[in-house]
Amino acid sequence: MKKLVPLLTVWLVASSLTACVTQNYGNDKDTPLIENEASRNEIAMTRISLGLGYLKMGNTQQAKLNLEKAKRFAPNLVQVYTAFAHYYDTVGEPDLATQAYEHALSIDNQDADTLNNYGVFLCRHEKYAAAEQRILQAIAIPSYILVAQSYENLALCQLKAAQFSKAEIYLEKAIAHSPNRASSLLQMMRLQYAKGDYKLAQTYLYRYEKSTRRFSDEALALAFKIFAKQGNKVTAKNYANMLVKMFPNSILAKQYILNELYQIEADKLAAQYQALQSGTDNAKAKKRIVVLSPKSNDNKANANLSQHGLKPIMANSVMPPAVTADNRRQNQAADEQLVKPVEHKREKIALPAKEEQQTATPQQNTATVSLPIHVVKKGDSLFAISKQYNIVMKSLKRWNKIRPPFTLKIGDVLYLADPKSAAKR
């Protein structure tokens, strides 16, 4: 039934469009005549939505047909050409996509969404300098609100270009604009791990955990590697157990069972960083890192954006790692193994010791205490969990900082004891 939802949604939009617009054409058979009070821009935006919907379903013919109709209704609407650019990029016509983006900017060179999307497009096609320039232009527009997302896009683009210093600077800016943005914190964890700064990666891990109650399999795998690299096997094992419990069918969980996550995507990034550093040291050449800054335009009249603007089509796009033949064989072997469900039990979680008690060795740097957890599964509620473990529901709320409306999601990790009290033992 879920597969029918997108088609049904598009059909409903098309039905509503037919109900409110009678589309006839004049003597030239090209110029549409509008027989009601709906504006041309509104009708064009509806056609754009239809076109992008068809494109998402893979019906490129209907997608282009609706975009062409949108162009007839509003030939000077920026969003028409931004949508065309996305269409051409999807069907593998980068030159036509470039022309569409340039045409959109010739209409309004202060449209931030177009600038951001154009920058992401250029980065994907390895035109890194031009991509950086376009995204910074979007950030410089005062009315643009997706600044953190754009800085994160810049960081990912610089990582793709193997510019680690620039990537770190842009991630810092993204986090400064949105301190609790989980995706930016996760990318910073990944970057610090690649650079070998495991302590700083651990710091960003704690910030990531505070910013979101829902762990991803990538975050848990990376947390395992961060503590394993520091020799803290107890805490690393805890994160590995959470990975297997919460994501038993994921590739990373199966990889842990096979080889204890011998190499994850962050390890490949680390190898790239080390190779780059080694090459720099051998050549004894230090490159000057130049970071561009967005320049504000004093002319506020040019900063007005369309009230019917499209959302950034490719904002927060993350380039997934390529799947190699070795990975396929590992995944196939992992599928043949059964992942047995692990019953909830008291886990050993390593909590940081006080600063004055820290010593030089990593294993003496933490105090291991017994702290039980519960991973939320289907059908769970606060009342049921409190009854299952004989814990006052008010305490569960306080320990896990659960606020009204007290909703739980599958995969949430709940503490069954007070973390603060456990840390003092």
C-alpha positions in Angstrom: 0.0 0.0 0.0 2.9 2.4 0.7 4.1 2.1 -2.9 0.8 3.6 -4.1 1.0 6.7 -1.9 3.3 8.8 -4.1 1.2 8.1 -7.2 -2.0 8.8 -5.3 -0.6 12.1 -4.0 0.3 13.2 -7.5 -3.1 12.2 -8.7 -4.8 14.2 -6.0 -2.7 17.3 -6.9 -3.5 16.8 -10.6 -7.2 16.5 -9.7 -7.2 19.7 -7.7 -5.4 21.4 -10.5 -8.0 20.3 -13.1 -10.7 21.5 -10.8 -9.4 25.0 -10.4 -7.8 25.7 -13.8 -9.3 25.3 -17.3 -6.3 25.3 -19.6 -7.0 26.5 -23.1 -4.7 27.9 -25.7 -4.9 30.9 -27.9 -4.6 31.1 -31.7 -0.9 30.5 -31.6 -1.5 27.2 -29.7 1.4 28.0 -27.4 0.2 30.7 -25.0 -2.1 29.2 -22.3 -5.3 31.1 -21.4 -6.3 31.3 -17.8 -10.0 31.5 -17.2 -10.0 32.1 -13.4 -8.3 34.3 -10.8 -5.4 32.0 -10.0 -2.1 33.7 -10.7 0.3 32.4 -13.3 3.1 31.9 -10.7 0.8 29.8 -8.5 -0.2 27.5 -11.4 3.5 27.3 -12.5 4.5 26.3 -8.9 1.8 23.6 -9.0 3.2 22.3 -12.3 6.7 22.3 -10.8 5.5 20.2 -7.9 3.9 17.8 -10.3 7.0 17.6 -12.4 9.3 17.0 -9.4 6.9 14.3 -8.1 7.0 12.5 -11.4 10.7 12.8 -11.6 11.0 11.2 -8.1 8.9 8.3 -9.3 11.1 7.9 -12.4 8.6 9.1 -14.9 10.9 11.6 -16.7 8.5 12.1 -19.6 5.7 13.4 -17.5 8.2 15.3 -15.3 9.5 17.3 -18.3 6.0 17.8 -19.7 4.8 19.5 -16.5 8.0 21.6 -16.2 7.5 22.8 -19.8 3.9 23.8 -18.9 5.2 25.6 -15.8 7.6 27.5 -18.1 4.7 28.6 -20.4 2.8 30.0 -17.5 5.7 31.8 -15.8 8.7 32.1 -18.2 10.5 34.5 -15.8 10.0 32.4 -12.6 13.4 31.4 -11.0 12.0 28.2 -9.6 11.1 26.9 -13.1 14.7 26.9 -14.2 16.0 25.5 -10.8 13.6 22.6 -11.3 14.8 22.2 -14.9 18.4 22.1 -13.6 17.5 19.4 -11.1 15.7 17.5 -13.9 18.7 17.7 -16.3 21.1 16.7 -13.5 18.9 13.6 -12.7 18.8 12.4 -16.3 22.5 12.9 -16.8 22.7 16.1 -18.7 25.1 18.3 -16.7 25.7 20.9 -19.4 22.0 21.5 -19.7 21.7 21.6 -15.9 24.5 24.3 -15.8 22.6 26.4 -18.4 19.4 26.1 -16.4 21.1 27.2 -13.2 22.8 30.1 -15.0 19.5 31.2 -16.5 17.9 31.1 -13.1 20.6 33.4 -11.7 20.3 35.7 -14.6 16.7 36.3 -13.5 17.6 36.7 -9.8 21.2 36.4 -8.7 20.2 36.8 -5.1 18.0 33.6 -4.9 19.8 31.8 -2.1 18.2 28.4 -2.8 19.4 28.4 -6.3 22.9 29.4 -5.3 23.1 26.7 -2.7 21.8 24.0 -5.0 24.1 25.2 -7.8 27.0 24.9 -5.4 26.1 21.3 -4.4 25.7 20.5 -8.1 29.1 21.9 -8.9 30.7 20.0 -6.0 29.3 16.7 -7.2 30.9 17.4 -10.6 34.3 18.2 -8.9 34.3 21.9 -9.6 35.2 22.7 -6.0 36.3 26.3 -6.2 33.1 27.4 -8.1 31.0 25.4 -5.7 32.5 27.1 -2.7 31.9 30.5 -4.3 28.2 29.8 -5.0 27.4 28.4 -1.6 29.1 31.3 0.2 27.1 33.7 -1.9 23.9 32.0 -0.6 25.1 32.2 3.0 25.8 36.0 2.5 22.2 36.7 1.7 20.6 38.1 4.9 17.2 36.4 4.5 18.8 33.0 4.0 18.0 30.8 7.0 19.7 27.4 6.1 23.1 28.7 6.9 24.2 25.7 9.0 23.1 23.3 6.3 25.1 25.2 3.7 28.2 25.3 5.8 27.9 21.6 6.3 27.5 21.2 2.5 30.7 23.2 2.1 32.5 21.0 4.6 31.4 17.8 2.8 32.6 19.3 -0.5 36.0 20.1 0.9 36.3 16.6 2.3 35.5 15.3 -1.2 38.3 17.6 -2.4 40.7 16.3 0.3 40.9 19.7 1.9 40.7 18.6 5.5 41.6 22.0 7.1 38.9 23.8 5.2 36.4 21.1 6.0 37.1 21.5 9.7 36.7 25.3 9.5 33.4 25.0 7.7 32.1 22.3 10.2 33.0 24.6 13.0 31.0 27.4 11.4 28.0 25.0 10.9 28.1 24.0 14.6 28.4 27.6 15.6 25.2 28.5 13.7 23.4 25.3 15.0 25.2 23.9 18.1 22.8 20.9 18.3 22.8 19.9 14.7 23.4 16.2 14.9 24.6 15.7 11.3 27.3 18.4 11.7 28.5 16.9 15.0 28.6 13.5 13.5 30.7 14.7 10.5 33.1 16.5 13.0 33.4 13.2 14.9 34.3 11.5 11.6 36.8 14.2 10.7 38.6 14.2 14.0 38.8 10.4 14.0 40.3 10.6 10.5 42.9 13.0 11.8 43.7 10.7 14.7 42.5 13.1 17.4 40.4 10.5 19.3 39.9 12.6 22.4 38.4 15.5 20.4 36.3 13.0 18.5 35.1 11.6 21.8 34.1 15.1 22.9 32.0 15.6 19.8 30.5 12.2 20.4 29.2 13.3 23.8 27.8 16.4 22.2 26.2 14.3 19.5 24.6 12.1 22.2 23.1 15.1 23.9 21.7 16.6 20.7 19.8 13.5 19.7 18.1 10.6 21.5 18.2 8.5 18.3 21.6 7.0 17.4 22.4 5.9 13.9 24.3 2.8 13.1 27.1 4.9 11.6 27.4 6.9 14.9 27.5 3.7 17.0 30.1 2.1 14.8 32.2 5.2 14.9 31.9 5.4 18.7 33.1 1.8 18.9 36.2 2.7 16.8 36.9 5.9 18.8 37.1 4.0 22.1 38.8 1.0 20.6 41.6 3.2 19.3 42.1 4.6 22.8 42.3 1.1 24.3 39.0 1.4 26.2 37.6 -2.0 25.3 34.8 -1.9 27.9 33.1 1.2 26.5 33.8 0.2 22.9 32.1 -3.1 23.6 29.0 -1.3 25.0 28.6 0.7 21.8 29.1 -2.5 19.8 26.3 -4.2 21.8 24.0 -1.2 21.2 24.8 -1.4 17.4 23.8 -5.1 17.3 20.7 -4.6 19.4 19.4 -1.6 17.7 20.4 -2.3 14.1 20.7 -6.1 13.8 20.1 -6.1 10.1 22.5 -3.3 9.2 25.7 -3.9 7.3 27.7 -2.4 10.1 26.2 -4.7 12.7 27.0 -7.7 10.4 30.5 -6.4 9.8 31.1 -6.2 13.6 30.1 -9.8 14.0 32.4 -10.8 11.1 35.5 -8.8 11.9 34.7 -6.3 14.7 34.5 -3.4 12.2 38.0 -3.8 10.9 37.5 -1.0 8.4 34.6 1.4 8.3 34.1 4.5 6.0 35.9 6.7 8.5 39.0 4.5 8.3 39.2 5.1 4.6 39.0 8.8 5.2 41.8 8.4 7.8 44.0 6.6 5.3 43.4 9.4 2.8 44.4 12.0 5.4 47.5 10.0 6.4 48.5 9.6 2.8 48.1 13.3 2.2 50.1 14.2 5.3 52.8 11.8 4.3 53.0 13.3 0.8 53.2 16.8 2.2 56.0 15.9 4.6 58.0 14.2 1.9 57.7 17.1 -0.4 58.3 19.6 2.4 55.8 21.8 0.9 53.3 23.7 2.9 50.2 25.0 1.1 48.5 28.1 2.3 44.9 27.5 3.2 42.6 30.2 1.9 39.1 30.3 3.3 36.6 32.6 1.5 34.2 34.6 3.5 30.7 35.5 2.4 30.4 39.1 1.3 27.1 40.8 2.2 25.4 43.0 -0.4 24.4 46.4 0.9 21.6 46.7 -1.6 18.8 45.1 0.4 16.4 45.4 -2.5 18.3 42.7 -4.2 17.9 40.4 -1.2 14.1 39.9 -1.6 13.3 36.2 -2.3 10.3 34.8 -4.0 7.5 34.0 -1.6 6.9 30.7 -3.6 10.5 29.6 -3.5 11.4 25.9 -3.8 13.1 24.3 -0.8 16.8 23.4 -1.5 16.6 20.3 -3.6 20.0 18.8 -2.6 20.6 20.4 0.8 22.4 18.1 3.2 23.3 15.7 0.4 25.9 13.3 1.6 27.9 11.3 -0.9 27.8 7.6 0.1 31.0 5.6 -0.1 31.3 3.4 -3.2 30.4 -0.3 -2.8 33.3 -2.5 -3.8 33.3 -6.2 -4.7 34.9 -7.0 -1.3 32.1 -5.2 0.5 29.5 -7.2 -1.5 31.2 -10.4 -0.5 31.4 -9.4 3.1 27.7 -8.4 3.1 26.7 -11.7 1.4 28.6 -13.7 4.0 27.1 -11.6 6.8 23.6 -12.3 5.5 24.2 -16.0 6.0 24.7 -15.5 9.7 21.8 -15.2 12.1 22.0 -12.3 14.5 20.5 -13.5 17.7 18.4 -11.0 19.7 20.2 -9.9 22.9 18.1 -9.7 26.0 18.2 -6.5 28.0 20.6 -6.7 30.8 22.8 -4.6 32.9 25.5 -3.1 30.7 29.0 -2.0 31.9 29.3 1.6 30.7 32.6 3.4 31.3 32.1 7.0 32.5 34.9 9.6 32.6 36.6 9.9 35.9 37.2 13.3 37.5 40.0 15.4 36.0 42.2 15.3 39.2 42.1 11.5 39.1 43.3 11.2 35.5 46.6 9.4 34.8 48.7 8.8 31.8 47.2 5.4 30.9 43.9 5.3 29.0 42.4 2.4 31.1 43.1 4.2 34.3 41.4 7.3 32.8 37.9 5.9 33.3 35.8 4.4 36.1 33.7 1.5 35.2 30.3 1.4 36.8 27.2 -0.7 36.4 24.5 1.2 34.6 21.5 -0.7 33.1 19.8 0.5 29.9 16.7 -0.4 28.0 16.3 -0.1 24.2 12.8 0.9 23.2 11.0 -1.6 21.1 7.6 -1.8 19.4 4.7 -1.5 21.9 6.8 0.0 24.7 5.6 2.9 26.9 6.9 4.7 29.9 4.4 3.0 32.1 5.1 -0.5 30.8 8.9 0.0 31.2 8.5 1.4 34.7 6.4 -1.6 35.6 8.8 -4.1 34.0 11.8 -2.8 35.9 9.8 -1.7 39.1 11.0 1.9 38.7 9.0 5.0 39.5 7.9 6.6 36.1 8.8 10.1 37.4 12.4 8.9 37.9 12.6 7.4 34.4 11.5 10.8 33.0 14.1 12.7 35.0 17.0 10.3 34.3 16.4 10.4 30.6 15.2 14.1 30.4 11.9 13.1 28.8 9.5 16.0 28.5 5.8 16.3 27.5 4.2 14.7 25.5 6.5 11.9 26.8 6.6 10.0 23.5 9.1 7.2 22.8 10.5 6.0 19.5 11.7 2.6 18.6 15.4 2.5 19.1 15.6 5.1 21.9 18.0 4.2 24.7 16.7 4.7 28.2 18.8 4.7 31.4 17.3 2.6 34.2 19.4 4.3 36.8 20.5 7.8 37.6 23.6 8.5 35.4 24.7 11.3 37.8 24.6 9.0 40.8 26.5 6.3 38.9 29.2 8.8 38.0 29.8 9.7 41.7 30.5 6.1 42.7 
